[in-house]
Amino acid sequence: MKTTKTMLCLVLALFVCAVSAFARGGSQSQTGAGGSRELNLVYSGTPQPAEKEYFIDVYVKKFEAQYGVKVNVEFISQADTIRKIESEQDTKNLISDIVYVDTANMTPYVNGGWMEDISPFIHRGITLTKMYDETTNKGGVRYFVPNTFDVYILAANVDALKYLPAGLTRQNVIDGITWEQYVQWAVNIARGEGVGKTMMPANNQGSQLLYPMAGMSLAYGGGFPEFTSAGFKKALELIAALAAGNAFYPEQAQYTAPTDPMRSGDVWLTFAHMSPIGIAYNAAPNEWVIGAAPKGSKGAGSTSGAWCWGIQKGAPHLDLAQKWIDFVTTPQNNYDFCVNNGGVLSPINEVGPLLGTGDVIMTAGNKMLGSTIVSGVPSTQYKDWNAVKLLYHDAFNQAVSSKAVPSDAFLRDLDAKVTALRN
């Protein structure tokens, strides 16, 4: 009997151990022996279809394979991302781990205290640009790390070269023509083709119009944002001349980027962000000439913003979020991302040696950095950056409709409005 009881106890003990092991195994299927098994990522904004496809099907898959985990990606607007993270922080119902945000929309995250200090998780041995530190950092703490940035470049369809102003060549376009030459070229194209084929991103939903306008103004000594300088008035004079020459693509008000009209052949000449130009260029490289930003009396001018990664404070899968920051700041991974997003610039110095002869867009942007007047995006200094953007639409629409520089009184009113929006 004693032996029977002993055997029964042994069986029960083994059963309990088996159940415990099963329970632990079940727990590991959720959290893994090495930590979390899932990462929740919020990608703010609206990437181009090709960018989105690459991100999901290639970039994220590489991370998943490297760590044996699942990444859940949510693509939502910039405004909705702000509301989402604010709600999670307020209610302490923390779901999102990683957020992808541009510098123009970063203020609420940093000032709201919604983000983790990510400095310890950035890939070791890299050198980051300091261009955006005033936006990504606060009080000596880094809350976001830049992933890509870009400047404005010129793109011209090869069919437009026959309309170049007298004396100009393809090489002049690559090296950088003047804004006056750009305007004459655009007018020549419209006269020759019977329709305007240059564009500015005139859609006020998700507006990007202020950036090329600012680049034009900077080239003539203007500031950003402001509306009364001689430089900005010169930019408006050029815009009015384009309108007077019927040079603008008639449907440009439908677009915030020139990619689709470039690919359809409706737009032959534009000054725009590297990324949307790069997507169209990479689809048909033999059809396009890529050039530096046009020059004004002070040189070439361009604004520059960055897209950045951050970890939400209290992220439920912090261990994987930390691995993501290391992954995205590894030079090869960052290079791959930049190339597949149209050829935008990398904020990591160590990516430079990875560029090859085929990296036309990135090379054009890098070439400009040493000789171009570049302004960051001072969105953190304003209560509502979108409201600032819409003031530029007011100036643009007035110049286009009247085919003349708006009155000083009109511009002073815009300047007063932008001043009132400062923090």
Tab-separated table of C-alpha atoms in Angstrom:
chain	number	residue	atom	x	y	z
A	1	MET	CA	0.000	0.000	0.000
A	2	LYS	CA	2.830	2.338	0.864
A	3	THR	CA	4.407	1.642	-2.533
A	4	THR	CA	1.084	2.354	-4.262
A	5	LYS	CA	0.758	5.702	-2.409
A	6	THR	CA	4.318	6.590	-3.317
A	7	MET	CA	3.689	5.855	-6.976
A	8	LEU	CA	0.469	7.888	-6.892
A	9	CYS	CA	2.294	10.866	-5.388
A	10	LEU	CA	4.984	10.548	-8.022
A	11	VAL	CA	2.413	10.501	-10.831
A	12	LEU	CA	0.620	13.518	-9.359
A	13	ALA	CA	3.913	15.374	-9.040
A	14	LEU	CA	4.777	14.621	-12.646
A	15	PHE	CA	1.305	15.781	-13.735
A	16	VAL	CA	1.682	19.052	-11.868
A	17	CYS	CA	5.106	19.592	-13.441
A	18	ALA	CA	3.690	18.871	-16.888
A	19	VAL	CA	0.817	21.319	-16.369
A	20	SER	CA	3.243	23.956	-15.110
A	21	ALA	CA	5.509	23.410	-18.092
A	22	PHE	CA	2.531	23.661	-20.450
A	23	ALA	CA	1.442	26.878	-18.775
A	24	ARG	CA	4.922	28.311	-19.114
A	25	GLY	CA	5.023	27.205	-22.737
A	26	GLY	CA	1.688	28.931	-23.330
A	27	SER	CA	3.041	32.080	-21.758
A	28	GLN	CA	6.113	31.903	-23.984
A	29	SER	CA	3.913	31.705	-27.076
A	30	GLN	CA	2.676	35.181	-26.132
A	31	THR	CA	5.834	36.780	-24.786
A	32	GLY	CA	8.591	34.505	-26.079
A	33	ALA	CA	11.661	33.279	-24.309
A	34	GLY	CA	13.405	36.488	-25.384
A	35	GLY	CA	10.533	38.849	-24.577
A	36	SER	CA	7.648	40.274	-26.605
A	37	ARG	CA	6.445	38.519	-29.735
A	38	GLU	CA	4.539	41.438	-31.310
A	39	LEU	CA	5.284	45.084	-32.031
A	40	ASN	CA	2.610	47.703	-32.721
A	41	LEU	CA	3.734	50.469	-35.075
A	42	VAL	CA	1.829	53.603	-36.086
A	43	TYR	CA	2.954	55.165	-39.366
A	44	SER	CA	1.550	58.692	-39.552
A	45	GLY	CA	0.784	60.338	-42.875
A	46	THR	CA	-0.001	58.782	-46.231
A	47	PRO	CA	2.974	57.101	-47.929
A	48	GLN	CA	2.913	56.610	-51.686
A	49	PRO	CA	1.610	53.140	-52.723
A	50	ALA	CA	5.097	51.970	-53.731
A	51	GLU	CA	6.553	53.168	-50.418
A	52	LYS	CA	3.820	51.417	-48.445
A	53	GLU	CA	4.252	48.164	-50.356
A	54	TYR	CA	8.009	48.145	-49.782
A	55	PHE	CA	7.631	48.968	-46.096
A	56	ILE	CA	5.165	46.150	-45.401
A	57	ASP	CA	6.416	43.461	-47.770
A	58	VAL	CA	10.170	43.932	-47.477
A	59	TYR	CA	11.346	46.198	-44.670
A	60	VAL	CA	9.022	44.986	-41.915
A	61	LYS	CA	9.399	41.381	-43.067
A	62	LYS	CA	13.172	41.643	-42.625
A	63	PHE	CA	12.720	42.764	-39.002
A	64	GLU	CA	10.165	40.014	-38.363
A	65	ALA	CA	12.501	37.367	-39.756
A	66	GLN	CA	15.486	38.685	-37.815
A	67	TYR	CA	13.696	38.507	-34.457
A	68	GLY	CA	11.021	35.877	-35.110
A	69	VAL	CA	8.189	38.276	-34.253
A	70	LYS	CA	5.098	39.923	-35.739
A	71	VAL	CA	4.845	43.644	-36.514
A	72	ASN	CA	1.388	45.198	-36.731
A	73	VAL	CA	1.394	48.414	-38.787
A	74	GLU	CA	-1.343	51.035	-38.743
A	75	PHE	CA	-1.312	53.793	-41.381
A	76	ILE	CA	-3.293	56.826	-40.225
A	77	SER	CA	-3.219	60.560	-40.793
A	78	GLN	CA	-0.858	62.816	-38.881
A	79	ALA	CA	-3.709	64.509	-37.001
A	80	ASP	CA	-5.300	61.167	-36.076
A	81	THR	CA	-1.948	59.820	-34.881
A	82	ILE	CA	-1.596	62.757	-32.503
A	83	ARG	CA	-5.099	62.142	-31.150
A	84	LYS	CA	-4.441	58.403	-30.836
A	85	ILE	CA	-1.227	58.730	-28.824
A	86	GLU	CA	-2.674	61.507	-26.672
A	87	SER	CA	-5.686	59.302	-25.869
A	88	GLU	CA	-3.496	56.297	-25.018
A	89	GLN	CA	-1.394	58.436	-22.698
A	90	ASP	CA	-4.407	60.062	-21.016
A	91	THR	CA	-6.293	56.802	-20.458
A	92	LYS	CA	-3.167	54.698	-19.787
A	93	ASN	CA	-4.572	52.212	-22.304
A	94	LEU	CA	-1.217	51.802	-24.019
A	95	ILE	CA	-1.345	49.907	-27.307
A	96	SER	CA	1.145	51.571	-29.666
A	97	ASP	CA	4.876	50.971	-29.295
A	98	ILE	CA	6.508	52.825	-32.185
A	99	VAL	CA	5.396	56.013	-33.937
A	100	TYR	CA	6.689	57.426	-37.219
A	101	VAL	CA	6.311	61.202	-37.274
A	102	ASP	CA	7.575	64.102	-39.372
A	103	THR	CA	9.288	67.100	-37.808
A	104	ALA	CA	6.410	69.389	-38.784
A	105	ASN	CA	4.085	67.443	-36.441
A	106	MET	CA	6.468	66.528	-33.629
A	107	THR	CA	5.700	69.260	-31.091
A	108	PRO	CA	2.759	67.612	-29.280
A	109	TYR	CA	4.683	64.365	-28.753
A	110	VAL	CA	7.749	66.058	-27.281
A	111	ASN	CA	5.995	68.749	-25.268
A	112	GLY	CA	3.287	66.331	-24.116
A	113	GLY	CA	5.828	63.999	-22.509
A	114	TRP	CA	4.481	61.083	-24.548
A	115	MET	CA	7.819	59.623	-25.658
A	116	GLU	CA	10.689	57.568	-24.239
A	117	ASP	CA	14.332	58.632	-24.247
A	118	ILE	CA	15.671	56.531	-27.131
A	119	SER	CA	19.354	57.504	-27.066
A	120	PRO	CA	20.505	54.173	-25.541
A	121	PHE	CA	18.887	52.135	-28.341
A	122	ILE	CA	20.347	53.853	-31.406
A	123	HIS	CA	22.759	51.645	-33.352
A	124	ARG	CA	26.268	52.048	-32.034
A	125	GLY	CA	29.013	53.514	-34.179
A	126	ILE	CA	26.864	55.829	-36.300
A	127	THR	CA	27.010	59.608	-36.676
A	128	LEU	CA	23.646	61.401	-36.915
A	129	THR	CA	23.035	64.790	-38.464
A	130	LYS	CA	22.335	67.518	-35.909
A	131	MET	CA	20.077	69.450	-38.310
A	132	TYR	CA	16.916	68.427	-36.462
A	133	ASP	CA	18.093	68.229	-32.852
A	134	GLU	CA	16.072	71.296	-31.841
A	135	THR	CA	12.910	69.432	-32.850
A	136	THR	CA	13.707	65.823	-31.915
A	137	ASN	CA	15.407	66.601	-28.586
A	138	LYS	CA	14.360	68.552	-25.523
A	139	GLY	CA	16.267	69.276	-22.323
A	140	GLY	CA	19.177	67.166	-23.484
A	141	VAL	CA	16.952	64.121	-24.076
A	142	ARG	CA	16.404	62.536	-27.494
A	143	TYR	CA	12.795	61.536	-28.114
A	144	PHE	CA	12.987	60.891	-31.879
A	145	VAL	CA	15.706	59.748	-34.249
A	146	PRO	CA	15.672	60.995	-37.869
A	147	ASN	CA	15.147	58.257	-40.434
A	148	THR	CA	15.090	60.229	-43.701
A	149	PHE	CA	15.225	63.843	-44.776
A	150	ASP	CA	15.157	65.638	-48.051
A	151	VAL	CA	15.621	68.862	-49.923
A	152	TYR	CA	13.876	70.191	-53.008
A	153	ILE	CA	15.271	69.335	-56.436
A	154	LEU	CA	14.290	69.957	-60.048
A	155	ALA	CA	12.940	67.267	-62.373
A	156	ALA	CA	12.477	67.717	-66.114
A	157	ASN	CA	11.127	65.291	-68.681
A	158	VAL	CA	13.585	64.766	-71.542
A	159	ASP	CA	10.830	65.878	-73.948
A	160	ALA	CA	10.970	69.308	-72.317
A	161	LEU	CA	14.640	69.837	-73.190
A	162	LYS	CA	13.781	71.124	-76.675
A	163	TYR	CA	12.043	74.094	-75.017
A	164	LEU	CA	15.031	75.196	-72.936
A	165	PRO	CA	15.783	78.929	-73.154
A	166	ALA	CA	18.471	79.762	-75.703
A	167	GLY	CA	21.985	78.877	-74.613
A	168	LEU	CA	21.019	76.338	-71.943
A	169	THR	CA	21.909	72.652	-72.084
A	170	ARG	CA	21.008	69.484	-70.252
A	171	GLN	CA	24.136	69.903	-68.116
A	172	ASN	CA	22.967	73.373	-67.066
A	173	VAL	CA	19.767	71.773	-65.787
A	174	ILE	CA	21.737	69.221	-63.775
A	175	ASP	CA	24.015	71.865	-62.286
A	176	GLY	CA	21.172	74.303	-61.550
A	177	ILE	CA	19.524	76.969	-63.690
A	178	THR	CA	18.111	80.265	-62.388
A	179	TRP	CA	14.521	80.783	-61.380
A	180	GLU	CA	14.070	83.259	-64.219
A	181	GLN	CA	15.257	80.575	-66.643
A	182	TYR	CA	12.917	78.059	-65.037
A	183	VAL	CA	9.951	80.373	-65.580
A	184	GLN	CA	10.879	81.026	-69.207
A	185	TRP	CA	11.328	77.299	-69.783
A	186	ALA	CA	7.907	76.526	-68.304
A	187	VAL	CA	6.258	79.207	-70.456
A	188	ASN	CA	8.040	77.880	-73.564
A	189	ILE	CA	6.700	74.379	-72.816
A	190	ALA	CA	3.141	75.674	-72.452
A	191	ARG	CA	3.337	77.589	-75.729
A	192	GLY	CA	4.824	74.658	-77.595
A	193	GLU	CA	2.501	71.988	-76.173
A	194	GLY	CA	-0.650	74.078	-75.889
A	195	VAL	CA	-1.036	73.288	-72.169
A	196	GLY	CA	0.839	74.040	-68.956
A	197	LYS	CA	3.166	71.251	-67.831
A	198	THR	CA	4.864	72.623	-64.732
A	199	MET	CA	3.288	72.271	-61.303
A	200	MET	CA	3.344	73.259	-57.686
A	201	PRO	CA	1.488	71.096	-55.112
A	202	ALA	CA	-1.556	73.334	-54.803
A	203	ASN	CA	-3.953	71.023	-52.938
A	204	ASN	CA	-4.677	72.542	-49.516
A	205	GLN	CA	-5.525	69.184	-47.943
A	206	GLY	CA	-2.264	67.917	-46.449
A	207	SER	CA	-0.725	71.026	-47.956
A	208	GLN	CA	2.893	71.053	-49.123
A	209	LEU	CA	2.761	74.319	-51.095
A	210	LEU	CA	4.601	76.495	-48.574
A	211	TYR	CA	7.804	74.469	-48.958
A	212	PRO	CA	8.578	75.178	-52.640
A	213	MET	CA	7.410	78.766	-52.133
A	214	ALA	CA	9.799	79.085	-49.203
A	215	GLY	CA	12.639	77.661	-51.293
A	216	MET	CA	12.007	80.277	-53.963
A	217	SER	CA	11.951	83.041	-51.340
A	218	LEU	CA	15.152	81.836	-49.651
A	219	ALA	CA	16.909	81.993	-53.027
A	220	TYR	CA	16.281	85.749	-53.051
A	221	GLY	CA	17.085	86.452	-49.401
A	222	GLY	CA	13.620	85.937	-47.921
A	223	GLY	CA	12.840	84.197	-44.618
A	224	PHE	CA	10.573	81.347	-43.608
A	225	PRO	CA	7.812	81.715	-42.726
A	226	GLU	CA	7.138	85.351	-43.576
A	227	PHE	CA	5.298	87.325	-46.264
A	228	THR	CA	6.695	90.852	-46.575
A	229	SER	CA	10.373	90.538	-47.486
A	230	ALA	CA	11.725	91.480	-50.888
A	231	GLY	CA	12.708	87.835	-51.334
A	232	PHE	CA	9.177	86.551	-50.817
A	233	LYS	CA	7.760	89.218	-53.119
A	234	LYS	CA	10.221	88.053	-55.788
A	235	ALA	CA	8.935	84.491	-55.353
A	236	LEU	CA	5.387	85.747	-55.862
A	237	GLU	CA	6.521	87.675	-58.952
A	238	LEU	CA	7.834	84.424	-60.450
A	239	ILE	CA	4.613	82.583	-59.596
A	240	ALA	CA	2.566	85.380	-61.181
A	241	ALA	CA	4.715	85.144	-64.326
A	242	LEU	CA	4.090	81.390	-64.530
A	243	ALA	CA	0.360	82.037	-64.228
A	244	ALA	CA	0.447	84.817	-66.844
A	245	GLY	CA	2.199	82.432	-69.241
A	246	ASN	CA	-0.394	79.677	-68.591
A	247	ALA	CA	2.526	77.488	-67.577
A	248	PHE	CA	0.863	75.688	-64.664
A	249	TYR	CA	-0.570	72.185	-65.060
A	250	PRO	CA	-4.345	72.846	-64.982
A	251	GLU	CA	-5.072	70.039	-62.471
A	252	GLN	CA	-2.328	70.866	-59.965
A	253	ALA	CA	-4.832	71.827	-57.256
A	254	GLN	CA	-5.690	68.132	-56.963
A	255	TYR	CA	-2.185	67.131	-55.873
A	256	THR	CA	0.150	67.455	-52.898
A	257	ALA	CA	2.999	65.807	-54.846
A	258	PRO	CA	3.937	65.624	-58.547
A	259	THR	CA	4.511	61.854	-58.707
A	260	ASP	CA	1.355	60.751	-60.520
A	261	PRO	CA	1.261	63.637	-63.043
A	262	MET	CA	4.943	63.030	-63.785
A	263	ARG	CA	4.323	59.335	-64.405
A	264	SER	CA	1.304	60.037	-66.623
A	265	GLY	CA	3.246	62.559	-68.708
A	266	ASP	CA	1.021	65.492	-67.734
A	267	VAL	CA	3.842	67.253	-65.869
A	268	TRP	CA	7.214	67.810	-67.526
A	269	LEU	CA	8.841	70.247	-65.139
A	270	THR	CA	8.679	70.587	-61.353
A	271	PHE	CA	10.531	71.653	-58.223
A	272	ALA	CA	9.615	69.276	-55.410
A	273	HIS	CA	10.632	66.969	-52.582
A	274	MET	CA	13.205	64.341	-53.508
A	275	SER	CA	10.959	61.446	-52.498
A	276	PRO	CA	7.975	62.004	-54.847
A	277	ILE	CA	10.320	62.959	-57.679
A	278	GLY	CA	12.415	59.889	-56.973
A	279	ILE	CA	9.473	57.514	-57.230
A	280	ALA	CA	8.580	58.841	-60.684
A	281	TYR	CA	12.233	58.890	-61.756
A	282	ASN	CA	12.913	55.326	-60.612
A	283	ALA	CA	9.900	54.089	-62.577
A	284	ALA	CA	11.365	55.490	-65.832
A	285	PRO	CA	14.910	56.859	-65.304
A	286	ASN	CA	15.560	57.396	-69.016
A	287	GLU	CA	12.644	59.829	-69.233
A	288	TRP	CA	13.906	62.328	-66.650
A	289	VAL	CA	16.726	64.741	-65.966
A	290	ILE	CA	17.364	65.512	-62.296
A	291	GLY	CA	18.824	68.889	-61.406
A	292	ALA	CA	19.717	71.060	-58.434
A	293	ALA	CA	17.277	73.602	-57.042
A	294	PRO	CA	17.051	76.724	-59.243
A	295	LYS	CA	19.078	79.733	-58.101
A	296	GLY	CA	18.090	83.265	-57.188
A	297	SER	CA	20.171	86.313	-56.402
A	298	LYS	CA	21.407	84.684	-53.167
A	299	GLY	CA	21.888	81.159	-54.546
A	300	ALA	CA	19.686	78.070	-54.405
A	301	GLY	CA	17.180	77.733	-51.560
A	302	SER	CA	15.280	74.832	-50.049
A	303	THR	CA	13.410	73.806	-46.949
A	304	SER	CA	14.194	70.495	-45.336
A	305	GLY	CA	12.168	68.293	-43.008
A	306	ALA	CA	12.726	64.831	-41.567
A	307	TRP	CA	10.688	61.725	-40.793
A	308	CYS	CA	11.589	60.230	-37.433
A	309	TRP	CA	11.073	57.147	-35.253
A	310	GLY	CA	10.138	57.267	-31.580
A	311	ILE	CA	8.960	54.947	-28.786
A	312	GLN	CA	5.793	55.777	-26.880
A	313	LYS	CA	6.345	56.203	-23.146
A	314	GLY	CA	5.162	53.050	-21.398
A	315	ALA	CA	5.213	51.055	-24.648
A	316	PRO	CA	3.732	47.601	-23.905
A	317	HIS	CA	6.438	45.854	-25.940
A	318	LEU	CA	9.373	48.022	-24.964
A	319	ASP	CA	11.991	45.319	-25.551
A	320	LEU	CA	11.008	44.939	-29.206
A	321	ALA	CA	10.593	48.693	-29.620
A	322	GLN	CA	14.204	49.123	-28.540
A	323	LYS	CA	15.288	46.524	-31.099
A	324	TRP	CA	13.331	48.404	-33.784
A	325	ILE	CA	15.264	51.618	-33.084
A	326	ASP	CA	18.549	49.736	-33.399
A	327	PHE	CA	17.319	48.068	-36.606
A	328	VAL	CA	16.230	51.272	-38.361
A	329	THR	CA	19.465	53.091	-37.474
A	330	THR	CA	21.708	50.343	-38.866
A	331	PRO	CA	23.383	51.933	-41.946
A	332	GLN	CA	22.471	49.204	-44.452
A	333	ASN	CA	18.828	49.119	-43.324
A	334	ASN	CA	18.613	52.894	-43.452
A	335	TYR	CA	20.150	52.987	-46.930
A	336	ASP	CA	17.628	50.407	-48.169
A	337	PHE	CA	14.750	52.438	-46.728
A	338	CYS	CA	15.985	55.698	-48.296
A	339	VAL	CA	16.481	54.130	-51.720
A	340	ASN	CA	13.032	52.564	-51.713
A	341	ASN	CA	11.385	55.823	-50.694
A	342	GLY	CA	12.420	57.574	-53.882
A	343	GLY	CA	16.037	58.191	-52.921
A	344	VAL	CA	15.654	60.534	-49.968
A	345	LEU	CA	18.670	61.570	-47.917
A	346	SER	CA	19.961	59.599	-44.965
A	347	PRO	CA	20.666	61.376	-41.653
A	348	ILE	CA	23.415	58.824	-40.950
A	349	ASN	CA	26.899	59.766	-42.168
A	350	GLU	CA	27.925	56.122	-42.509
A	351	VAL	CA	25.313	55.603	-45.253
A	352	GLY	CA	27.276	57.864	-47.625
A	353	PRO	CA	29.836	55.217	-48.644
A	354	LEU	CA	26.998	52.840	-49.588
A	355	LEU	CA	25.790	55.088	-52.435
A	356	GLY	CA	26.382	53.810	-55.954
A	357	THR	CA	26.196	55.251	-59.459
A	358	GLY	CA	22.510	54.348	-59.655
A	359	ASP	CA	21.592	56.510	-56.662
A	360	VAL	CA	20.895	59.573	-58.824
A	361	ILE	CA	18.313	61.204	-56.550
A	362	MET	CA	20.314	60.812	-53.346
A	363	THR	CA	23.460	62.031	-55.069
A	364	ALA	CA	21.678	65.121	-56.386
A	365	GLY	CA	20.417	65.945	-52.905
A	366	ASN	CA	23.780	65.360	-51.258
A	367	LYS	CA	25.463	67.564	-53.851
A	368	MET	CA	23.131	70.429	-52.960
A	369	LEU	CA	23.715	70.345	-49.208
A	370	GLY	CA	27.059	72.117	-49.322
A	371	SER	CA	25.944	75.022	-51.519
A	372	THR	CA	22.238	75.563	-50.833
A	373	ILE	CA	20.512	77.876	-48.356
A	374	VAL	CA	18.593	75.278	-46.353
A	375	SER	CA	15.943	76.067	-43.766
A	376	GLY	CA	14.493	73.547	-41.374
A	377	VAL	CA	10.785	73.449	-40.613
A	378	PRO	CA	10.174	75.597	-37.508
A	379	SER	CA	6.816	73.993	-36.739
A	380	THR	CA	7.528	73.792	-32.998
A	381	GLN	CA	7.480	77.592	-32.835
A	382	TYR	CA	3.819	77.773	-33.951
A	383	LYS	CA	0.504	76.839	-32.389
A	384	ASP	CA	-0.877	75.361	-35.618
A	385	TRP	CA	1.511	74.601	-38.446
A	386	ASN	CA	-1.345	73.703	-40.799
A	387	ALA	CA	-2.729	77.204	-40.331
A	388	VAL	CA	0.666	78.572	-41.384
A	389	LYS	CA	0.511	76.398	-44.495
A	390	LEU	CA	-2.892	77.759	-45.461
A	391	LEU	CA	-1.620	81.344	-45.323
A	392	TYR	CA	0.809	80.411	-48.100
A	393	HIS	CA	-2.144	79.149	-50.119
A	394	ASP	CA	-3.761	82.563	-49.711
A	395	ALA	CA	-0.644	84.268	-51.086
A	396	PHE	CA	-0.291	81.754	-53.936
A	397	ASN	CA	-3.938	81.916	-54.987
A	398	GLN	CA	-3.902	85.708	-54.979
A	399	ALA	CA	-0.778	85.820	-57.182
A	400	VAL	CA	-2.166	83.223	-59.611
A	401	SER	CA	-5.641	84.726	-59.918
A	402	SER	CA	-4.417	88.301	-60.357
A	403	LYS	CA	-1.248	87.330	-62.292
A	404	ALA	CA	0.532	89.942	-60.185
A	405	VAL	CA	2.276	90.314	-56.845
A	406	PRO	CA	-0.380	90.869	-54.138
A	407	SER	CA	-0.572	94.307	-52.550
A	408	ASP	CA	1.597	95.259	-49.592
A	409	ALA	CA	-1.538	95.571	-47.457
A	410	PHE	CA	-2.547	91.988	-48.339
A	411	LEU	CA	0.909	90.658	-47.490
A	412	ARG	CA	1.133	92.643	-44.238
A	413	ASP	CA	-2.164	91.074	-43.179
A	414	LEU	CA	-0.745	87.578	-43.834
A	415	ASP	CA	2.383	88.491	-41.887
A	416	ALA	CA	0.290	89.624	-38.924
A	417	LYS	CA	-1.625	86.343	-39.025
A	418	VAL	CA	1.532	84.210	-39.036
A	419	THR	CA	2.951	86.272	-36.163
A	420	ALA	CA	-0.228	85.661	-34.185
A	421	LEU	CA	0.263	81.909	-34.614
A	422	ARG	CA	3.638	81.902	-32.856
A	423	ASN	CA	3.869	80.207	-29.470
